[in-house]
XYZ file of C-alpha atoms in Angstrom:
359
model
C 73.566 -38.857 30.024
C 72.167 -41.842 31.907
C 68.967 -41.439 33.888
C 67.054 -43.610 36.345
C 63.313 -43.958 36.882
C 62.406 -45.162 40.383
C 58.822 -46.186 41.146
C 57.451 -46.120 44.681
C 57.215 -49.921 44.763
C 61.016 -49.999 44.451
C 61.227 -50.971 40.757
C 64.080 -49.257 38.913
C 64.375 -48.578 35.170
C 67.621 -47.407 33.573
C 67.542 -45.182 30.501
C 68.833 -41.975 28.940
C 68.090 -38.443 30.109
C 65.999 -36.147 27.901
C 64.858 -32.627 28.668
C 65.890 -31.135 32.003
C 68.403 -32.962 34.197
C 66.752 -31.811 37.433
C 65.445 -34.508 39.763
C 61.677 -34.840 39.422
C 59.170 -36.549 41.721
C 55.601 -36.850 40.458
C 52.643 -39.155 40.049
C 53.269 -41.544 37.144
C 50.400 -42.123 34.715
C 50.209 -43.560 31.207
C 48.576 -42.241 28.034
C 47.672 -44.501 25.099
C 47.551 -41.768 22.426
C 49.718 -42.305 19.359
C 49.985 -38.559 18.647
C 49.284 -35.298 20.453
C 52.245 -35.285 22.834
C 52.506 -31.478 22.780
C 48.817 -31.038 23.595
C 49.242 -33.599 26.379
C 52.225 -31.799 27.885
C 50.335 -28.487 27.857
C 47.074 -29.912 29.249
C 46.746 -28.456 32.784
C 45.082 -31.684 33.922
C 48.582 -33.267 33.948
C 49.953 -30.841 36.555
C 51.989 -32.809 39.082
C 52.153 -35.897 36.889
C 54.727 -37.702 34.759
C 53.292 -39.080 31.519
C 54.335 -42.494 30.215
C 53.551 -42.603 26.489
C 52.645 -46.134 25.441
C 53.279 -45.492 21.745
C 56.970 -46.394 21.207
C 58.111 -43.449 19.023
C 57.414 -39.935 20.302
C 58.540 -36.640 18.801
C 58.536 -37.751 15.167
C 56.612 -34.686 13.921
C 58.362 -32.165 16.176
C 56.727 -29.281 18.028
C 55.191 -25.965 17.031
C 53.517 -22.902 18.506
C 50.023 -23.870 17.329
C 49.549 -27.076 19.337
C 49.852 -25.473 22.775
C 46.764 -26.041 24.940
C 47.730 -23.514 27.616
C 50.280 -20.799 28.330
C 53.002 -23.346 29.184
C 53.483 -27.107 29.702
C 52.135 -28.507 32.973
C 53.246 -32.138 32.956
C 56.149 -32.651 35.359
C 57.908 -35.377 33.364
C 57.797 -37.361 30.121
C 58.707 -41.050 29.822
C 59.103 -42.553 26.330
C 60.532 -45.658 24.694
C 62.273 -43.709 21.961
C 62.418 -39.993 21.250
C 62.848 -38.862 17.662
C 66.008 -36.738 17.165
C 64.195 -34.614 14.570
C 60.670 -33.765 13.503
C 59.231 -34.309 10.049
C 56.192 -32.103 9.483
C 55.446 -28.956 7.498
C 54.580 -27.175 10.781
C 57.671 -28.405 12.624
C 59.532 -25.659 14.517
C 61.879 -27.715 16.688
C 62.602 -31.018 18.374
C 60.702 -32.405 21.334
C 63.924 -32.781 23.332
C 64.756 -29.084 22.896
C 61.178 -28.218 23.852
C 61.505 -30.225 27.077
C 64.824 -28.565 27.905
C 63.479 -25.059 27.196
C 60.478 -25.629 29.452
C 62.382 -27.396 32.241
C 60.572 -30.718 31.901
C 62.521 -33.750 33.099
C 62.353 -36.840 30.918
C 63.748 -40.282 30.286
C 63.910 -42.409 27.135
C 65.205 -45.862 26.175
C 63.114 -47.489 28.912
C 60.565 -50.279 28.530
C 57.347 -48.231 28.546
C 55.306 -51.389 27.966
C 56.635 -52.871 31.219
C 56.053 -49.588 33.083
C 52.492 -49.366 31.782
C 51.705 -52.970 32.729
C 53.057 -52.289 36.208
C 50.827 -49.207 36.593
C 47.836 -51.227 35.361
C 48.552 -54.145 37.703
C 49.488 -52.180 40.815
C 47.706 -48.878 40.145
C 48.975 -45.355 39.641
C 52.042 -44.688 41.770
C 54.586 -41.985 42.426
C 58.025 -42.040 40.884
C 61.260 -40.140 40.451
C 63.555 -39.466 37.521
C 67.134 -38.703 38.502
C 70.480 -38.447 36.720
C 72.453 -39.309 39.858
C 74.926 -42.082 39.031
C 74.377 -43.985 42.265
C 71.137 -42.811 43.872
C 70.433 -43.869 47.440
C 67.339 -45.994 46.821
C 66.092 -45.948 50.405
C 66.365 -42.168 50.637
C 64.727 -41.628 47.229
C 61.839 -43.968 48.058
C 61.123 -42.025 51.234
C 60.803 -38.817 49.196
C 58.787 -40.507 46.456
C 56.256 -42.034 48.835
C 55.752 -38.721 50.642
C 54.778 -36.894 47.440
C 51.154 -35.842 46.852
C 49.578 -33.920 43.993
C 47.946 -30.857 45.558
C 47.312 -27.159 44.950
C 47.232 -27.771 41.212
C 43.962 -25.974 40.388
C 45.329 -22.777 41.930
C 48.555 -23.157 39.951
C 46.968 -23.819 36.577
C 44.006 -21.423 36.694
C 44.529 -17.917 35.355
C 44.645 -15.080 37.877
C 42.800 -12.460 35.798
C 39.489 -12.368 33.956
C 39.947 -12.708 30.199
C 37.335 -11.992 27.509
C 37.099 -13.718 24.112
C 34.629 -11.886 21.813
C 31.685 -13.384 19.952
C 28.242 -12.391 18.672
C 26.247 -15.306 20.086
C 25.503 -16.616 23.551
C 27.446 -15.126 26.459
C 29.313 -17.853 28.335
C 31.073 -17.581 31.688
C 33.849 -20.179 31.775
C 35.299 -21.117 35.162
C 38.980 -21.886 34.606
C 39.834 -24.918 36.721
C 42.767 -25.692 34.412
C 41.130 -25.102 31.045
C 42.463 -26.198 27.667
C 42.470 -23.551 24.939
C 40.458 -25.741 22.583
C 37.520 -25.584 24.975
C 37.453 -21.821 24.504
C 37.916 -22.178 20.744
C 35.087 -24.743 20.572
C 32.723 -22.167 22.055
C 34.050 -19.280 19.968
C 33.760 -21.317 16.776
C 30.044 -21.594 17.541
C 29.719 -17.819 17.903
C 29.841 -17.577 21.686
C 31.502 -14.761 23.563
C 33.514 -16.325 26.369
C 34.540 -14.652 29.620
C 37.063 -16.786 31.477
C 37.138 -16.445 35.257
C 39.768 -17.612 37.783
C 38.871 -20.789 39.651
C 38.056 -19.081 42.960
C 35.667 -16.489 41.535
C 32.607 -16.049 43.804
C 29.438 -17.442 42.274
C 27.687 -14.071 42.647
C 30.110 -12.456 40.180
C 29.114 -14.989 37.529
C 25.390 -15.108 38.358
C 25.085 -11.308 38.254
C 27.164 -10.916 35.076
C 24.348 -11.254 32.545
C 25.577 -14.551 31.121
C 23.464 -17.066 29.222
C 25.349 -20.068 30.584
C 28.278 -21.342 32.628
C 31.009 -23.700 31.443
C 33.020 -25.581 34.067
C 36.360 -26.663 32.650
C 38.682 -29.613 33.023
C 41.509 -29.446 35.535
C 44.006 -31.387 37.664
C 44.096 -33.111 41.024
C 41.672 -34.668 43.488
C 38.255 -33.011 43.056
C 37.437 -33.371 46.763
C 40.332 -31.014 47.615
C 38.457 -28.060 46.089
C 36.183 -27.395 49.051
C 35.722 -23.646 48.472
C 34.956 -24.059 44.770
C 32.393 -26.766 45.547
C 30.598 -24.362 47.898
C 30.376 -21.750 45.125
C 29.082 -24.339 42.658
C 26.224 -25.131 45.049
C 25.045 -21.547 44.488
C 25.237 -21.955 40.721
C 23.338 -25.244 40.944
C 20.596 -23.582 42.972
C 20.230 -20.774 40.416
C 18.431 -21.011 37.076
C 21.700 -20.896 35.105
C 22.363 -23.269 32.204
C 25.558 -25.248 32.904
C 27.851 -27.495 30.883
C 30.797 -29.109 32.684
C 33.704 -31.260 31.549
C 36.074 -33.570 33.459
C 37.001 -31.883 36.778
C 34.011 -29.554 36.362
C 31.793 -32.629 36.013
C 33.211 -34.103 39.225
C 32.888 -30.848 41.180
C 29.237 -30.354 40.206
C 28.563 -33.933 41.328
C 30.234 -33.250 44.680
C 28.275 -30.003 45.020
C 25.034 -31.980 44.707
C 25.845 -34.682 47.227
C 27.546 -37.365 45.115
C 31.007 -38.746 45.865
C 34.136 -39.368 43.822
C 36.785 -42.075 43.967
C 40.257 -42.491 42.539
C 40.468 -45.056 39.747
C 43.152 -47.711 39.889
C 45.040 -46.255 36.919
C 42.671 -43.739 35.320
C 41.565 -43.109 31.747
C 44.105 -41.279 29.599
C 44.128 -41.508 25.837
C 42.276 -40.692 22.631
C 40.367 -43.918 22.007
C 38.040 -44.516 24.969
C 34.564 -45.801 24.018
C 31.623 -44.121 25.743
C 27.946 -45.004 25.330
C 25.300 -42.291 25.166
C 22.513 -43.893 27.221
C 19.636 -42.055 25.514
C 20.878 -42.659 21.977
C 22.283 -46.128 22.593
C 25.233 -45.052 20.493
C 28.930 -45.465 21.275
C 31.354 -42.591 20.716
C 35.157 -42.679 20.769
C 36.387 -40.045 23.194
C 39.489 -38.271 24.431
C 40.011 -38.697 28.164
C 42.382 -37.616 30.902
C 41.253 -38.258 34.450
C 42.179 -40.281 37.505
C 38.975 -39.806 39.501
C 35.374 -40.798 38.788
C 31.893 -40.032 40.135
C 30.509 -43.069 41.965
C 27.289 -44.218 40.269
C 25.629 -45.412 43.494
C 26.166 -41.993 45.101
C 24.136 -40.090 42.486
C 20.668 -39.195 43.769
C 18.240 -40.087 40.928
C 16.046 -37.160 41.987
C 18.955 -34.835 41.229
C 20.615 -36.407 38.179
C 20.606 -39.472 35.954
C 23.558 -41.094 34.219
C 23.714 -39.982 30.576
C 27.004 -41.583 29.453
C 28.789 -44.785 30.504
C 32.332 -45.974 29.855
C 32.097 -49.101 27.713
C 35.352 -50.573 29.054
C 34.667 -50.505 32.791
C 31.091 -49.237 33.219
C 32.050 -46.073 35.117
C 30.058 -42.840 34.981
C 30.961 -40.640 31.991
C 28.108 -38.144 32.076
C 25.234 -36.818 34.193
C 22.004 -35.153 33.100
C 20.459 -33.110 35.904
C 16.752 -32.823 36.634
C 15.187 -29.813 34.965
C 17.414 -30.074 31.904
C 19.566 -27.022 32.697
C 22.737 -28.868 33.648
C 24.654 -31.538 31.758
C 28.137 -32.722 32.670
C 30.553 -35.195 31.080
C 33.767 -36.861 32.227
C 35.434 -37.045 28.791
C 36.728 -34.198 26.598
C 34.358 -33.146 23.780
C 36.892 -30.484 22.769
C 39.504 -33.242 22.203
C 42.955 -31.770 21.356
C 44.286 -34.374 21.031
C 41.717 -36.950 20.028
C 38.514 -37.510 18.083
C 35.886 -34.786 17.855
C 32.963 -37.241 17.830
C 31.313 -35.630 20.857
C 31.627 -32.005 19.763
C 27.832 -32.087 19.400
C 27.644 -31.538 23.161
C 28.745 -27.928 22.664
C 25.871 -27.513 20.189
C 23.446 -28.902 22.769
C 24.822 -26.476 25.361
C 24.080 -23.595 23.007
C 20.586 -24.980 22.305
C 19.884 -25.069 26.051
C 21.082 -21.471 26.462
C 18.954 -20.271 23.539
C 15.916 -22.096 24.896
C 16.416 -20.542 28.346
C 16.651 -17.059 26.819
C 13.274 -17.501 25.100
C 11.527 -19.328 27.946
């Protein structure tokens, strides 16, 4: 079945329908990863977005139950150059196209993803629509596309009930802002017991829970929209709690301490982004998925200093807060997909918790 991708600047791409045939309007972003499409689709940070995969062949190793990063896929749409009709892998349990259909994800293939990506880089992230209508009314569709806004995504992706993952080591309270499962596994693999709380949990519940530290997770959307969560994080900041935050959690802690955030032109999404550790002077290859960034000039040096910098564009990738209790990073040390070069940050989080317990 033929399908059409319409971008909000009026550009139209013709291709073939994959996955669901329902019309889909979302924010179009691109990801430069060569593998990891199932982890990408199930990353809650993609809620409300359609993912353009820059690698030309997607689906070649199929899908399986082990690569899910949350309870269901969150990406609204998938745009690929070519989708493999079958998967070749010893863990393969089905095709990507069937997976998209089963989960109601609209997609399009046989389009020039290189041209789409260059357009998003040149003009910035923009909304778009995938439709299987034979003769869509372009003017009407553009009105709907331009009116779309990603919102309410943290509430949608966060769990509604507290969930406990056992461990014999440090007790960690994890605020689920749209968490990936590998973040929980990364803590459990280091012996931590992890209690995962819904995004709108009052700070007092966490601060009075006998925890050794707080983990603020990744998540979707504009960080500035989360006004109530930011107010609760101010209470955590003003406590003596050890905190480690990633991606959206990093942005929210910055906002809670007076810094500001800004939307990047086209964001950082992929598994090969170089980041420099300022203290070590060493560059790490990181997994990233974000469209917003903390503005360097807005960070009060009496509150925090920049610990990591993006080598490509010089943007803030990490903050180290005065007193040494709080450290936050923009990239994903838990990867999935991507390199695990920065997994050492989980070890440092545990070291800070242990030190606080014996202080």
